[in-house]
C-alpha cells in the first residue's frame, strides 16, 4: 500500500536543486564512470547536429536541443532570471506566465512546458502523455485517451493539491517497482529496460529478453 500523502509531504520539502542532482557521485566511482555528467549548454551548443542525433538517438530533436543550448549561451534565454522568479513560491499566475514564455521556444509544447515547470517546483499540474493514459487504465480503470487524460488526472489527483504531480509520481514509481523490482537495487545499466514497450508486453509480464537481462543483472549486482 502506498502512503501517498507521506510521500507527497516528504518530496514537497526537497528543493528542486536537490532533485536535479549531479550524477557524478564521488562515493560511487562505478556509477560515476558509467553515467557521467550531463553536458553544459556551452558543450551542447558546439556539437554537430548529426553527431548528437546519432550518438543519443535523438532524431529531429537534436537540432532543437542545440538551438536551445545556443539560446542559453547567447543570452536569449536567461536561466537565472527564470530561477529567481520562483524564489517567492510556485503560484498559478507565475506558472501561466512562465508557460507562455516557454511556449515560444522551438520544440516546447504542452508536455515539455509542464515537465520543465514541474522540475522547477510547480507540482499542481501533471504532465500527461501516452504513459499517463496507460497508467490510468492499468491502475484506475479509466478509459482515458490523449484528448481526455488531462481532465482525468485533474479529477483523480485534485485531492492532493497543490502536490498532484508528486502523488502521481509516487504511485507510478510504486507500479514500476512492482513490475521490475526495487529500482534502487537495480544496476544503472538496467534503467533502460523500463520502457513503454516493456510495460505493454503481453499478459502484463516482462518480455523474455527483459526478464533474462534482469535476472542476470540481479545475480551480478548481488
Short mmCIF file of C-alpha atoms in Angstrom, two decimals:
data_model
loop_
_atom_site.label_atom_id
_atom_site.label_comp_id
_atom_site.label_asym_id
_atom_site.label_seq_id
_atom_site.Cartn_x
_atom_site.Cartn_y
_atom_site.Cartn_z
CA UNK A 1 0.00 0.00 0.00
CA UNK A 2 1.34 3.45 -0.91
CA UNK A 3 1.15 6.17 1.67
CA UNK A 4 0.90 8.87 -0.97
CA UNK A 5 0.31 11.72 1.46
CA UNK A 6 3.53 10.85 3.28
CA UNK A 7 5.44 10.70 0.01
CA UNK A 8 3.97 13.99 -1.13
CA UNK A 9 4.87 15.66 2.14
CA UNK A 10 8.43 14.36 2.06
CA UNK A 11 9.05 15.12 -1.60
CA UNK A 12 7.49 18.53 -1.31
CA UNK A 13 10.23 19.51 1.13
CA UNK A 14 13.02 18.59 -1.27
CA UNK A 15 14.37 21.62 -3.15
CA UNK A 16 14.42 21.32 -6.92
CA UNK A 17 18.18 21.73 -6.93
CA UNK A 18 18.48 18.54 -4.89
CA UNK A 19 16.16 16.62 -7.18
CA UNK A 20 18.12 17.61 -10.27
CA UNK A 21 21.35 16.46 -8.64
CA UNK A 22 24.85 15.97 -10.06
CA UNK A 23 25.18 12.41 -11.31
CA UNK A 24 28.91 12.36 -10.64
CA UNK A 25 28.65 10.69 -7.25
CA UNK A 26 32.06 10.74 -5.65
CA UNK A 27 31.17 7.98 -3.22
CA UNK A 28 30.45 5.55 -6.06
CA UNK A 29 33.13 5.72 -8.78
CA UNK A 30 31.50 2.88 -10.71
CA UNK A 31 28.25 4.79 -11.21
CA UNK A 32 30.19 7.96 -11.92
CA UNK A 33 32.18 6.25 -14.66
CA UNK A 34 29.09 4.68 -16.20
CA UNK A 35 26.76 7.70 -16.21
CA UNK A 36 28.98 10.77 -16.11
CA UNK A 37 27.84 14.36 -16.21
CA UNK A 38 25.06 15.90 -18.25
CA UNK A 39 26.71 18.29 -20.74
CA UNK A 40 26.56 22.03 -20.15
CA UNK A 41 24.70 24.38 -22.56
CA UNK A 42 28.06 25.53 -23.95
CA UNK A 43 29.13 21.96 -24.67
CA UNK A 44 25.82 21.19 -26.38
CA UNK A 45 25.82 24.43 -28.37
CA UNK A 46 29.08 23.46 -30.05
CA UNK A 47 28.06 19.94 -31.02
CA UNK A 48 27.44 18.85 -34.58
CA UNK A 49 23.74 18.16 -35.12
CA UNK A 50 24.25 14.84 -36.92
CA UNK A 51 26.66 13.61 -34.23
CA UNK A 52 24.21 14.41 -31.42
CA UNK A 53 21.30 12.83 -33.29
CA UNK A 54 23.23 9.61 -33.89
CA UNK A 55 25.06 9.42 -30.56
CA UNK A 56 21.92 9.88 -28.43
CA UNK A 57 19.33 8.55 -30.89
CA UNK A 58 17.52 11.89 -30.82
CA UNK A 59 16.46 12.21 -34.44
CA UNK A 60 14.84 15.57 -35.23
CA UNK A 61 15.09 16.61 -31.58
CA UNK A 62 18.85 17.10 -31.87
CA UNK A 63 18.55 20.41 -33.71
CA UNK A 64 16.05 21.70 -31.13
CA UNK A 65 18.36 20.82 -28.26
CA UNK A 66 21.30 22.55 -29.92
CA UNK A 67 19.20 25.65 -30.64
CA UNK A 68 18.05 25.72 -27.01
CA UNK A 69 21.64 25.46 -25.79
CA UNK A 70 22.72 28.24 -28.15
CA UNK A 71 19.91 30.47 -26.88
CA UNK A 72 21.14 29.98 -23.31
CA UNK A 73 24.79 30.60 -24.22
CA UNK A 74 23.95 33.72 -26.25
CA UNK A 75 21.73 35.12 -23.50
CA UNK A 76 18.40 34.98 -25.32
CA UNK A 77 17.16 32.67 -22.56
CA UNK A 78 18.11 33.84 -19.07
CA UNK A 79 18.03 30.79 -16.83
CA UNK A 80 18.97 32.73 -13.71
CA UNK A 81 16.04 35.12 -14.19
CA UNK A 82 13.67 32.19 -14.63
CA UNK A 83 15.01 30.51 -11.50
CA UNK A 84 14.87 33.69 -9.41
CA UNK A 85 11.28 34.32 -10.46
CA UNK A 86 10.32 31.21 -8.45
CA UNK A 87 12.02 32.39 -5.26
CA UNK A 88 8.74 33.51 -3.70
CA UNK A 89 6.83 30.33 -4.41
CA UNK A 90 5.13 28.46 -7.23
CA UNK A 91 1.86 30.32 -7.78
CA UNK A 92 -0.65 29.56 -10.53
CA UNK A 93 -0.22 33.01 -12.05
CA UNK A 94 3.55 32.56 -12.24
CA UNK A 95 3.05 29.12 -13.77
CA UNK A 96 0.93 30.60 -16.55
CA UNK A 97 3.41 33.42 -17.12
CA UNK A 98 6.37 31.05 -17.43
CA UNK A 99 4.41 28.61 -19.57
CA UNK A 100 3.66 31.43 -22.02
CA UNK A 101 7.37 32.23 -22.19
CA UNK A 102 8.41 28.61 -22.68
CA UNK A 103 5.92 28.02 -25.49
CA UNK A 104 7.89 30.49 -27.60
CA UNK A 105 10.88 28.13 -27.54
CA UNK A 106 11.13 25.80 -30.53
CA UNK A 107 10.01 22.31 -29.52
CA UNK A 108 8.31 23.34 -26.28
CA UNK A 109 4.77 22.01 -26.49
CA UNK A 110 2.33 21.48 -23.59
CA UNK A 111 4.04 18.31 -22.32
CA UNK A 112 7.57 19.75 -22.37
CA UNK A 113 6.45 23.00 -20.74
CA UNK A 114 4.64 21.12 -17.99
CA UNK A 115 7.67 18.90 -17.39
CA UNK A 116 10.10 21.80 -17.12
CA UNK A 117 7.79 23.67 -14.77
CA UNK A 118 7.33 20.56 -12.66
CA UNK A 119 11.13 20.34 -12.28
CA UNK A 120 11.05 23.95 -11.09
CA UNK A 121 8.66 23.08 -8.28
CA UNK A 122 5.22 23.56 -9.86
CA UNK A 123 3.57 20.31 -8.78
CA UNK A 124 -0.09 21.19 -9.27
CA UNK A 125 -0.05 20.30 -12.99
CA UNK A 126 0.68 16.73 -14.12
CA UNK A 127 2.47 16.47 -17.49
CA UNK A 128 0.43 13.95 -19.46
CA UNK A 129 1.28 11.70 -22.38
CA UNK A 130 0.61 8.13 -23.54
CA UNK A 131 2.34 6.75 -20.42
CA UNK A 132 -0.18 8.62 -18.27
CA UNK A 133 -3.00 7.12 -20.34
CA UNK A 134 -1.55 3.64 -19.81
CA UNK A 135 -1.19 4.21 -16.06
CA UNK A 136 -4.75 5.44 -15.60
CA UNK A 137 -6.10 2.45 -17.50
CA UNK A 138 -3.99 -0.02 -15.52
CA UNK A 139 -4.28 1.44 -12.01
CA UNK A 140 -7.51 3.46 -12.03
CA UNK A 141 -9.51 1.55 -14.66
CA UNK A 142 -10.02 4.81 -16.55
CA UNK A 143 -10.59 4.60 -20.29
CA UNK A 144 -8.55 7.71 -20.92
CA UNK A 145 -7.32 8.99 -24.25
CA UNK A 146 -4.77 11.64 -25.16
CA UNK A 147 -7.72 14.01 -25.56
CA UNK A 148 -9.24 13.30 -22.13
CA UNK A 149 -6.25 12.38 -19.94
CA UNK A 150 -5.59 15.93 -18.73
CA UNK A 151 -9.15 16.21 -17.42
CA UNK A 152 -8.96 12.72 -15.89
CA UNK A 153 -5.81 13.42 -13.86
CA UNK A 154 -7.37 16.62 -12.56
CA UNK A 155 -10.30 14.62 -11.17
CA UNK A 156 -8.21 11.76 -9.75
CA UNK A 157 -5.42 13.75 -8.12
CA UNK A 158 -7.03 17.05 -7.15
CA UNK A 159 -7.36 15.87 -3.53
CA UNK A 160 -3.56 16.14 -3.26
CA UNK A 161 -3.43 19.80 -4.31
CA UNK A 162 -1.03 21.53 -4.65
CA UNK A 163 1.13 18.38 -4.92
CA UNK A 164 -0.79 16.47 -7.59
CA UNK A 165 2.28 15.52 -9.58
CA UNK A 166 4.12 14.16 -6.53
CA UNK A 167 1.17 11.91 -5.70
CA UNK A 168 1.01 10.71 -9.30
CA UNK A 169 4.77 10.11 -9.43
CA UNK A 170 4.82 8.15 -6.16
CA UNK A 171 2.01 5.98 -7.47
CA UNK A 172 3.69 5.47 -10.85
CA UNK A 173 7.03 4.64 -9.21
CA UNK A 174 5.32 2.05 -7.00
CA UNK A 175 3.81 0.44 -10.09
CA UNK A 176 7.21 0.27 -11.81
CA UNK A 177 8.80 -1.36 -8.78
CA UNK A 178 6.05 -3.98 -8.58
CA UNK A 179 6.90 -4.89 -12.15
CA UNK A 180 10.69 -4.55 -12.31
CA UNK A 181 11.75 -4.79 -8.67
CA UNK A 182 13.28 -2.11 -6.45
CA UNK A 183 14.84 0.45 -8.76
CA UNK A 184 17.28 1.42 -6.02
CA UNK A 185 18.65 -2.12 -6.18
CA UNK A 186 18.99 -2.25 -9.96
CA UNK A 187 22.34 -1.62 -11.65
CA UNK A 188 22.26 1.66 -13.64
CA UNK A 189 22.83 -0.30 -16.85
CA UNK A 190 19.32 -1.77 -16.49
CA UNK A 191 17.45 1.53 -16.21
CA UNK A 192 16.98 1.45 -19.99
CA UNK A 193 14.74 -1.60 -19.61
CA UNK A 194 11.99 0.47 -18.02
CA UNK A 195 10.33 1.48 -21.26
CA UNK A 196 6.81 1.80 -22.59
CA UNK A 197 7.30 -1.26 -24.83
CA UNK A 198 8.24 -3.43 -21.85
CA UNK A 199 5.26 -2.11 -19.90
CA UNK A 200 2.98 -3.18 -22.74
CA UNK A 201 4.33 -6.72 -23.05
CA UNK A 202 1.71 -9.43 -23.45
CA UNK A 203 -0.15 -10.52 -20.36
CA UNK A 204 1.23 -7.68 -18.29
CA UNK A 205 4.53 -9.52 -17.84
CA UNK A 206 8.10 -8.71 -18.78
CA UNK A 207 9.10 -10.00 -22.20
CA UNK A 208 11.59 -12.89 -22.20
CA UNK A 209 14.61 -10.77 -23.12
CA UNK A 210 13.91 -8.21 -20.41
CA UNK A 211 13.29 -10.91 -17.81
CA UNK A 212 16.53 -12.69 -18.71
CA UNK A 213 18.60 -9.50 -18.53
CA UNK A 214 17.10 -8.52 -15.18
CA UNK A 215 17.81 -11.97 -13.73
CA UNK A 216 21.41 -11.89 -14.96
CA UNK A 217 21.89 -8.39 -13.58
CA UNK A 218 20.44 -9.37 -10.21
CA UNK A 219 22.99 -12.18 -9.92
CA UNK A 220 25.84 -9.88 -10.94
CA UNK A 221 24.72 -7.00 -8.70
CA UNK A 222 24.20 -9.14 -5.59
#
